[in-house]
PDB file of C-alpha atoms in Angstrom:
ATOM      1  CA  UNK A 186      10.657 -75.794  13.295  1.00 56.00           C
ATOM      2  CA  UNK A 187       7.085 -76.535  15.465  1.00 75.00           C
ATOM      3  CA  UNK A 188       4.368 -74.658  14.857  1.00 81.00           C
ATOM      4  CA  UNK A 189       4.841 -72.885  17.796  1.00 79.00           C
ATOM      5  CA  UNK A 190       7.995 -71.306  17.101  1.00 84.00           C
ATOM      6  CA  UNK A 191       7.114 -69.974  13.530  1.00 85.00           C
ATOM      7  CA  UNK A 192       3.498 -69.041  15.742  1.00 84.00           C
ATOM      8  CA  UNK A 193       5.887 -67.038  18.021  1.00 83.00           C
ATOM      9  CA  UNK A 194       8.224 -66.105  15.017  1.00 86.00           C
ATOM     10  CA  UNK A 195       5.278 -64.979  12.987  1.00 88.00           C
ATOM     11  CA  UNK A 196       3.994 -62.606  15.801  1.00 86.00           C
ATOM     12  CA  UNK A 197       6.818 -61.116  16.653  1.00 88.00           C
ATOM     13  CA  UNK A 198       7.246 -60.271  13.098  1.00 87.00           C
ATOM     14  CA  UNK A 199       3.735 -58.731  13.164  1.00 89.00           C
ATOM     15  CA  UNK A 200       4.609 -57.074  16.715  1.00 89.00           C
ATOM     16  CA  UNK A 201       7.853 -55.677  14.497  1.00 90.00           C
ATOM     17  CA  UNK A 202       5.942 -54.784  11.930  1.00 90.00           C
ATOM     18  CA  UNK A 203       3.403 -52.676  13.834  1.00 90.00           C
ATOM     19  CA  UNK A 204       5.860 -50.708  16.224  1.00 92.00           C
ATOM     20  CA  UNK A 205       7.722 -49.905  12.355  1.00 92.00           C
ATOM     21  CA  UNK A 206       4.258 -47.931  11.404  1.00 94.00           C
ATOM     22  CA  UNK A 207       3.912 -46.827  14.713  1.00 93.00           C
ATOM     23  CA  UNK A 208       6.683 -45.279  14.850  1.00 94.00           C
ATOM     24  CA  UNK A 209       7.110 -44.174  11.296  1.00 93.00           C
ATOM     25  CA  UNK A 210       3.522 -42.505  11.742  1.00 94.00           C
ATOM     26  CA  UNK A 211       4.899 -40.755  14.955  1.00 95.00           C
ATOM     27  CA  UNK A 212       7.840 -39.401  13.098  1.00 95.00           C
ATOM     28  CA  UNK A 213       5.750 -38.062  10.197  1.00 94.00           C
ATOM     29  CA  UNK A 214       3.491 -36.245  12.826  1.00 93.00           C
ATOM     30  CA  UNK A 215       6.643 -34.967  14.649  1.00 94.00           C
ATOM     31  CA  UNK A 216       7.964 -33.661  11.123  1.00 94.00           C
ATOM     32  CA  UNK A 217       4.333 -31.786  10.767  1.00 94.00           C
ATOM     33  CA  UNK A 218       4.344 -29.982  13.889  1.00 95.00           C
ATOM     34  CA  UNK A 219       8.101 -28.864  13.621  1.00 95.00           C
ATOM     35  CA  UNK A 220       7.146 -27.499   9.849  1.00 95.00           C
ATOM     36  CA  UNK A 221       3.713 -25.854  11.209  1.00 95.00           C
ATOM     37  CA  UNK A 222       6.019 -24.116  13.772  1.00 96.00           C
ATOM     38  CA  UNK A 223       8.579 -23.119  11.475  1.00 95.00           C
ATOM     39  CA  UNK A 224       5.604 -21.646   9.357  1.00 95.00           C
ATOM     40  CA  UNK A 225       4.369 -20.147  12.161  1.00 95.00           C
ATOM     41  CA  UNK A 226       7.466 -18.302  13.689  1.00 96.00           C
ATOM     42  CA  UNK A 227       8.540 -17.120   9.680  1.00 95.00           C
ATOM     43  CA  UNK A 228       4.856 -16.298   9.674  1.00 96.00           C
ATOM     44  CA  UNK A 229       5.427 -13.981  13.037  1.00 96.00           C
ATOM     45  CA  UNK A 230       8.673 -12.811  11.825  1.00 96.00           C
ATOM     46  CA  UNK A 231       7.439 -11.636   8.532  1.00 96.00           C
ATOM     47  CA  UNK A 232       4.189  -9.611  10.384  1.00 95.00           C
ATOM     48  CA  UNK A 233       7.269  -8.424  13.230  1.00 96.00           C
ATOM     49  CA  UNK A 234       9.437  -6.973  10.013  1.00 95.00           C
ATOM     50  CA  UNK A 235       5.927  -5.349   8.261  1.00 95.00           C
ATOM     51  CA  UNK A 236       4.853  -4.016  11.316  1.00 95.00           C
ATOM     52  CA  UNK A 237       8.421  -2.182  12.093  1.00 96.00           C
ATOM     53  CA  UNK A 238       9.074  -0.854   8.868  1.00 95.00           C
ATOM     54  CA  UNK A 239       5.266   0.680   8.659  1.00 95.00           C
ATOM     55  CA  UNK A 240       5.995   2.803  12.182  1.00 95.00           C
ATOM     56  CA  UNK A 241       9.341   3.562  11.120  1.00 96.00           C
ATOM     57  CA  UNK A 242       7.618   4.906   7.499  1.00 95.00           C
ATOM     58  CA  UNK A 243       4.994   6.869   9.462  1.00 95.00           C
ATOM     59  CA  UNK A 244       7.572   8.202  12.187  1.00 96.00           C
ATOM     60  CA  UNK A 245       9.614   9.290   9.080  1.00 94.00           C
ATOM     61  CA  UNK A 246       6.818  11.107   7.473  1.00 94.00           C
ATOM     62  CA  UNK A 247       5.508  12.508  10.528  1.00 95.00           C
ATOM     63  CA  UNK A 248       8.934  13.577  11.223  1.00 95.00           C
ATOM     64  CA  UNK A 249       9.437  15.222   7.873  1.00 93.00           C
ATOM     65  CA  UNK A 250       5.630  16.929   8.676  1.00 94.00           C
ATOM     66  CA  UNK A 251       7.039  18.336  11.900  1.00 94.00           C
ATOM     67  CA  UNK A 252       9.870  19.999  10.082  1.00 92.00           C
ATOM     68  CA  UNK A 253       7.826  21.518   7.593  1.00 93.00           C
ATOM     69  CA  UNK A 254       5.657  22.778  10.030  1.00 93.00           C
ATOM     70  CA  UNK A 255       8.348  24.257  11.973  1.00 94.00           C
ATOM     71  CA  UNK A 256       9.706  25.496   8.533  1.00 93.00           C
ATOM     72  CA  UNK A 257       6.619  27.591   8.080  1.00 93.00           C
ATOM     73  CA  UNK A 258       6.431  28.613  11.721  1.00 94.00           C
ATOM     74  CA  UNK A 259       9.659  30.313  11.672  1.00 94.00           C
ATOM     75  CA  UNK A 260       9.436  31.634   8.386  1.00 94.00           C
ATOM     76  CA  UNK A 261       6.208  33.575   9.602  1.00 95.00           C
ATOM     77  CA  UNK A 262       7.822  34.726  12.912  1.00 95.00           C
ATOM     78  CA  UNK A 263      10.557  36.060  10.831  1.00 94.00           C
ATOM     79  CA  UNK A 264       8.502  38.446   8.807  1.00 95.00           C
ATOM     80  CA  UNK A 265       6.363  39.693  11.566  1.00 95.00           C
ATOM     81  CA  UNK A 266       9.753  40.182  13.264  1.00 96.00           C
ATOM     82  CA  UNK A 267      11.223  42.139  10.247  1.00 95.00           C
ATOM     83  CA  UNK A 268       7.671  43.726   9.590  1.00 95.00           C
ATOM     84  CA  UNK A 269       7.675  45.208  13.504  1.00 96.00           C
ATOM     85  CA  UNK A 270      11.565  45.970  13.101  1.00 96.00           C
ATOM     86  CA  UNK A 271      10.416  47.899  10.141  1.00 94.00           C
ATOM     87  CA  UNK A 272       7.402  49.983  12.054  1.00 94.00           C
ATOM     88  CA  UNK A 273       9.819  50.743  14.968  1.00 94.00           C
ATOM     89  CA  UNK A 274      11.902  52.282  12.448  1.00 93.00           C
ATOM     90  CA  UNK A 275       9.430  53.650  10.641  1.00 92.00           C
ATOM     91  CA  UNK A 276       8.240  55.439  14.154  1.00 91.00           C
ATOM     92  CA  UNK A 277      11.609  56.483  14.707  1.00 91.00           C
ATOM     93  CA  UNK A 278      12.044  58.399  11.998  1.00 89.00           C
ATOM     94  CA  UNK A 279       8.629  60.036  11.757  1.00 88.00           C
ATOM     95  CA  UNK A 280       9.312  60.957  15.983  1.00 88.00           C
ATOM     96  CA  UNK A 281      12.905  62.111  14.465  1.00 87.00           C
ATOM     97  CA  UNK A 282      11.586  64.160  11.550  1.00 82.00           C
ATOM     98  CA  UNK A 283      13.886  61.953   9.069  1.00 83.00           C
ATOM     99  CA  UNK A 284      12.610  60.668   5.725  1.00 68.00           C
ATOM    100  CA  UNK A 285       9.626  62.591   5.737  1.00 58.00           C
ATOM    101  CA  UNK A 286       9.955  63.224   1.949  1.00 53.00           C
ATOM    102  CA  UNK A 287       7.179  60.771   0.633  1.00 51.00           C
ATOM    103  CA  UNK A 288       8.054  62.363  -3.132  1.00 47.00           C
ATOM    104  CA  UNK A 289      11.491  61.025  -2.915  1.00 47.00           C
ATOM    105  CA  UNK A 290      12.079  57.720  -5.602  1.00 48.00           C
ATOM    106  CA  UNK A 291      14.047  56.387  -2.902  1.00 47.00           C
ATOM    107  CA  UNK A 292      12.584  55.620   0.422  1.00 53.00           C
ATOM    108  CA  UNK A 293      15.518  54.307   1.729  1.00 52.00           C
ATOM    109  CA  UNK A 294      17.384  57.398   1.448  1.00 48.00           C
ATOM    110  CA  UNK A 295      16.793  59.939   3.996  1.00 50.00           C
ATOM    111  CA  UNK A 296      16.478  63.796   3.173  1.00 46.00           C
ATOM    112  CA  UNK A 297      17.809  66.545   5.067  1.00 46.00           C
ATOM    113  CA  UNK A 298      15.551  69.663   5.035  1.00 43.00           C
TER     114      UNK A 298
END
């Protein structure tokens, strides 16, 4: 061989050479961006998932607040309810003249005088 073909042989082999770590250092950049993505997105998924199940916690509590509330709400409205049922009764018999008695043991039972 001249010393121009191994020259030319010898450079390309260089040229070869050089386009190998070219490209092998563009694939290893490639393969960091696709991972910093992939950390990213499970990174976003994970804050998506903590996010969701913290509302649905707090719409649970609040919802088990509300019915609590509403709980005590009624429970109150019942015994005013009973307590005026109770004075309209009450007035009713004293407009009536029935159970008068205060002596009687029984204030449920009426007397007849």
């Amino acid at each position: 061989m001249d010393t121009n073909t191994q020259n030319l042989s010898q450079k390309s082999d260089e040229v070869a050479g050089h386009a190998q770590e070219k490209k092998d250092e563009m694939m290893s950049k490639a393969s960091d961006a696709s991972q910093t993505a992939k950390d990213k997105a499970s990174d976003a998924t994970q804050t998506a998932k903590d996010k969701a199940s913290s509302t649905a916690q707090s719409a649970q509590q609040s919802a088990h607040e509300t019915k609590d509330q509403a709980g005590n709400i009624l429970q109150k409205t019942g015994e005013q309810v009973k307590s005026m049922a109770q004075g309209a009764a009450d007035a009713v018999k004293s407009t009536l003249g029935i159970n008068t008695d205060t002596t009687s043991s029984h204030p449920n039972i009426t007397s007849k005088n």
